[in-house]
Amino acid sequence: MPVCPTPEQIAAAREALVLLDPALAEAHARLPVFEWRLRTGGFEGLFRMIVEQQVSVQSAAAIWKRVVEGLDGELTPQRVLATPIEALRAMGLSIQKATYGHEIARAHVEGRIDFDHLERLSDAEAVAKLVAIKGVGRWTAETFLMFCEGRTDVFPGGDIA
């Protein structure tokens, strides 16, 4: 089960970074210690992450709500695979995101990814497993590991936001 770092651990890590790179001292002094935001993981977490990408926070929330309602709250790989792409599109997903939802579900059903045992893999191994799924890039994989799996030694570089 993923565990979030405490505010004290985050503060200590920030202080260690300042010692490594004094250029970070100003940012460290101005910005408060943040709380780690752990999100739902597993298939649901990765599917939601795909759904939420490249749209506003409000749009993402509205689309996700329609997906949850459209699937009757059954956010499982089996249910998503049993739902035609066109039905997912009617819930607000683009054809690409609906297809990626199917790809993630298929990878789980076929045993190419085991969300229940990702913690057994190193960060590099977990990223490799995730990016092997069509529609999951490195940024998504690292973000998933960080915020859904609670891993502190990964960081999603190259964010366009």
mmCIF file of C-alpha atoms in Angstrom:
data_model
loop_
_atom_site.group_PDB
_atom_site.id
_atom_site.type_symbol
_atom_site.label_atom_id
_atom_site.label_comp_id
_atom_site.label_asym_id
_atom_site.label_seq_id
_atom_site.Cartn_x
_atom_site.Cartn_y
_atom_site.Cartn_z
ATOM 1 C CA MET A 1 0.000 0.000 0.000
ATOM 2 C CA PRO A 2 1.469 3.367 -0.996
ATOM 3 C CA VAL A 3 2.489 5.659 1.849
ATOM 4 C CA CYS A 4 2.854 9.417 1.482
ATOM 5 C CA PRO A 5 5.934 11.159 2.785
ATOM 6 C CA THR A 6 5.191 13.289 5.838
ATOM 7 C CA PRO A 7 5.518 17.092 5.758
ATOM 8 C CA GLU A 8 8.647 16.657 7.883
ATOM 9 C CA GLN A 9 10.176 14.276 5.340
ATOM 10 C CA ILE A 10 9.322 16.674 2.516
ATOM 11 C CA ALA A 11 10.883 19.581 4.435
ATOM 12 C CA ALA A 12 14.052 17.554 5.075
ATOM 13 C CA ALA A 13 14.280 16.613 1.405
ATOM 14 C CA ARG A 14 13.898 20.245 0.377
ATOM 15 C CA GLU A 15 16.651 21.282 2.772
ATOM 16 C CA ALA A 16 18.919 18.568 1.367
ATOM 17 C CA LEU A 17 18.279 19.870 -2.152
ATOM 18 C CA VAL A 18 19.214 23.404 -1.094
ATOM 19 C CA LEU A 19 22.540 22.059 0.189
ATOM 20 C CA LEU A 20 23.120 20.380 -3.175
ATOM 21 C CA ASP A 21 22.053 23.424 -5.195
ATOM 22 C CA PRO A 22 22.036 26.790 -3.415
ATOM 23 C CA ALA A 23 20.067 28.280 -6.325
ATOM 24 C CA LEU A 24 17.033 26.552 -4.809
ATOM 25 C CA ALA A 25 17.382 28.454 -1.513
ATOM 26 C CA GLU A 26 15.138 31.355 -2.563
ATOM 27 C CA ALA A 27 12.350 29.061 -3.730
ATOM 28 C CA HIS A 28 12.684 26.981 -0.570
ATOM 29 C CA ALA A 29 12.401 30.096 1.599
ATOM 30 C CA ARG A 30 9.335 31.440 -0.247
ATOM 31 C CA LEU A 31 7.308 28.289 -0.762
ATOM 32 C CA PRO A 32 5.598 26.407 2.050
ATOM 33 C CA VAL A 33 6.032 22.688 2.536
ATOM 34 C CA PHE A 34 3.322 21.019 0.509
ATOM 35 C CA GLU A 35 1.201 17.997 1.262
ATOM 36 C CA TRP A 36 1.743 14.937 -0.894
ATOM 37 C CA ARG A 37 -1.410 14.230 -2.889
ATOM 38 C CA LEU A 38 -1.866 10.489 -3.152
ATOM 39 C CA ARG A 39 -4.487 9.505 -5.704
ATOM 40 C CA THR A 40 -6.359 6.301 -6.398
ATOM 41 C CA GLY A 41 -3.995 3.864 -8.077
ATOM 42 C CA GLY A 42 -4.318 0.724 -10.114
ATOM 43 C CA PHE A 43 -6.192 0.492 -13.373
ATOM 44 C CA GLU A 44 -8.668 3.171 -12.309
ATOM 45 C CA GLY A 45 -5.906 5.623 -11.428
ATOM 46 C CA LEU A 46 -4.027 5.202 -14.700
ATOM 47 C CA PHE A 47 -7.205 5.363 -16.789
ATOM 48 C CA ARG A 48 -8.274 8.522 -14.965
ATOM 49 C CA MET A 49 -4.857 10.069 -15.507
ATOM 50 C CA ILE A 50 -5.231 9.531 -19.266
ATOM 51 C CA VAL A 51 -8.766 10.961 -19.226
ATOM 52 C CA GLU A 52 -7.609 14.094 -17.380
ATOM 53 C CA GLN A 53 -4.651 14.921 -19.617
ATOM 54 C CA GLN A 54 -4.595 18.034 -21.784
ATOM 55 C CA VAL A 55 -7.970 19.380 -20.652
ATOM 56 C CA SER A 56 -8.873 21.882 -17.937
ATOM 57 C CA VAL A 57 -9.399 20.685 -14.389
ATOM 58 C CA GLN A 58 -13.113 21.459 -14.705
ATOM 59 C CA SER A 59 -13.450 19.579 -18.003
ATOM 60 C CA ALA A 60 -11.533 16.611 -16.620
ATOM 61 C CA ALA A 61 -13.822 16.424 -13.579
ATOM 62 C CA ALA A 62 -16.956 16.615 -15.729
ATOM 63 C CA ILE A 63 -15.731 13.973 -18.179
ATOM 64 C CA TRP A 64 -14.601 11.637 -15.400
ATOM 65 C CA LYS A 65 -17.985 11.990 -13.694
ATOM 66 C CA ARG A 66 -19.695 10.953 -16.946
ATOM 67 C CA VAL A 67 -17.330 7.985 -17.307
ATOM 68 C CA VAL A 68 -18.019 6.818 -13.739
ATOM 69 C CA GLU A 69 -21.769 7.186 -14.266
ATOM 70 C CA GLY A 70 -21.624 5.574 -17.714
ATOM 71 C CA LEU A 71 -19.842 2.545 -16.272
ATOM 72 C CA ASP A 72 -22.207 2.429 -13.277
ATOM 73 C CA GLY A 73 -19.229 2.978 -10.982
ATOM 74 C CA GLU A 74 -17.608 -0.258 -12.178
ATOM 75 C CA LEU A 75 -14.161 1.041 -13.091
ATOM 76 C CA THR A 76 -12.554 -2.291 -13.862
ATOM 77 C CA PRO A 77 -10.489 -3.411 -16.837
ATOM 78 C CA GLN A 78 -13.144 -5.976 -17.718
ATOM 79 C CA ARG A 79 -15.949 -3.407 -17.728
ATOM 80 C CA VAL A 80 -13.971 -0.912 -19.796
ATOM 81 C CA LEU A 81 -13.059 -3.600 -22.347
ATOM 82 C CA ALA A 82 -16.710 -4.651 -22.544
ATOM 83 C CA THR A 83 -17.712 -1.049 -23.276
ATOM 84 C CA PRO A 84 -17.459 -0.168 -26.977
ATOM 85 C CA ILE A 85 -15.212 2.724 -27.968
ATOM 86 C CA GLU A 86 -18.266 4.609 -29.253
ATOM 87 C CA ALA A 87 -19.968 4.273 -25.856
ATOM 88 C CA LEU A 88 -16.855 5.666 -24.158
ATOM 89 C CA ARG A 89 -16.837 8.498 -26.682
ATOM 90 C CA ALA A 90 -20.463 9.249 -25.802
ATOM 91 C CA MET A 91 -19.273 9.717 -22.206
ATOM 92 C CA GLY A 92 -16.970 12.512 -23.380
ATOM 93 C CA LEU A 93 -13.724 10.736 -24.241
ATOM 94 C CA SER A 94 -11.879 11.414 -27.450
ATOM 95 C CA ILE A 95 -11.397 8.388 -29.679
ATOM 96 C CA GLN A 96 -7.732 8.389 -28.672
ATOM 97 C CA LYS A 97 -8.446 8.403 -24.916
ATOM 98 C CA ALA A 98 -11.148 5.741 -25.302
ATOM 99 C CA THR A 99 -8.678 3.599 -27.246
ATOM 100 C CA TYR A 100 -5.984 4.120 -24.616
ATOM 101 C CA GLY A 101 -8.479 3.110 -21.914
ATOM 102 C CA HIS A 102 -9.021 -0.133 -23.811
ATOM 103 C CA GLU A 103 -5.251 -0.604 -24.203
ATOM 104 C CA ILE A 104 -4.629 -0.183 -20.465
ATOM 105 C CA ALA A 105 -7.485 -2.577 -19.668
ATOM 106 C CA ARG A 106 -6.233 -5.119 -22.212
ATOM 107 C CA ALA A 107 -2.690 -4.950 -20.808
ATOM 108 C CA HIS A 108 -4.046 -5.749 -17.354
ATOM 109 C CA VAL A 109 -6.358 -8.552 -18.510
ATOM 110 C CA GLU A 110 -3.565 -10.112 -20.592
ATOM 111 C CA GLY A 111 -1.144 -9.935 -17.653
ATOM 112 C CA ARG A 112 1.270 -7.470 -19.247
ATOM 113 C CA ILE A 113 0.809 -5.171 -16.246
ATOM 114 C CA ASP A 114 -0.110 -6.180 -12.708
ATOM 115 C CA PHE A 115 -1.208 -3.093 -10.830
ATOM 116 C CA ASP A 116 -1.405 -5.038 -7.566
ATOM 117 C CA HIS A 117 2.304 -5.836 -7.642
ATOM 118 C CA LEU A 118 3.958 -2.764 -9.171
ATOM 119 C CA GLU A 119 5.584 -2.053 -5.814
ATOM 120 C CA ARG A 120 7.757 -5.144 -6.327
ATOM 121 C CA LEU A 121 9.400 -3.507 -9.333
ATOM 122 C CA SER A 122 12.134 -0.909 -9.282
ATOM 123 C CA ASP A 123 11.192 2.554 -10.517
ATOM 124 C CA ALA A 124 12.860 1.875 -13.875
ATOM 125 C CA GLU A 125 11.140 -1.506 -14.249
ATOM 126 C CA ALA A 126 7.747 -0.025 -13.361
ATOM 127 C CA VAL A 127 8.198 2.829 -15.853
ATOM 128 C CA ALA A 128 9.179 0.309 -18.541
ATOM 129 C CA LYS A 129 6.066 -1.811 -17.853
ATOM 130 C CA LEU A 130 3.813 1.234 -17.990
ATOM 131 C CA VAL A 131 5.260 2.831 -21.134
ATOM 132 C CA ALA A 132 4.948 -0.506 -22.930
ATOM 133 C CA ILE A 133 1.189 0.145 -22.918
ATOM 134 C CA LYS A 134 0.029 2.097 -25.970
ATOM 135 C CA GLY A 135 -0.997 5.577 -24.850
ATOM 136 C CA VAL A 136 1.157 5.690 -21.717
ATOM 137 C CA GLY A 137 4.228 7.859 -22.085
ATOM 138 C CA ARG A 138 7.101 8.428 -19.713
ATOM 139 C CA TRP A 139 5.537 11.531 -18.134
ATOM 140 C CA THR A 140 2.293 9.647 -17.431
ATOM 141 C CA ALA A 141 4.171 6.640 -16.051
ATOM 142 C CA GLU A 142 6.281 8.765 -13.705
ATOM 143 C CA THR A 143 3.296 10.852 -12.594
ATOM 144 C CA PHE A 144 1.343 7.656 -11.904
ATOM 145 C CA LEU A 145 4.205 6.203 -9.851
ATOM 146 C CA MET A 146 4.619 9.425 -7.920
ATOM 147 C CA PHE A 147 0.997 10.251 -7.128
ATOM 148 C CA CYS A 148 -0.742 6.868 -7.294
ATOM 149 C CA GLU A 149 2.014 4.596 -6.003
ATOM 150 C CA GLY A 150 3.595 7.051 -3.547
ATOM 151 C CA ARG A 151 7.086 6.743 -5.001
ATOM 152 C CA THR A 152 9.357 9.587 -3.995
ATOM 153 C CA ASP A 153 12.345 8.872 -6.237
ATOM 154 C CA VAL A 154 10.627 9.576 -9.547
ATOM 155 C CA PHE A 155 9.762 12.916 -11.066
ATOM 156 C CA PRO A 156 7.840 13.563 -14.269
ATOM 157 C CA GLY A 157 10.257 15.652 -16.291
ATOM 158 C CA GLY A 158 9.214 17.442 -19.438
ATOM 159 C CA ASP A 159 5.767 18.550 -18.257
ATOM 160 C CA ILE A 160 4.175 20.885 -20.778
ATOM 161 C CA ALA A 161 1.871 22.523 -18.222
#
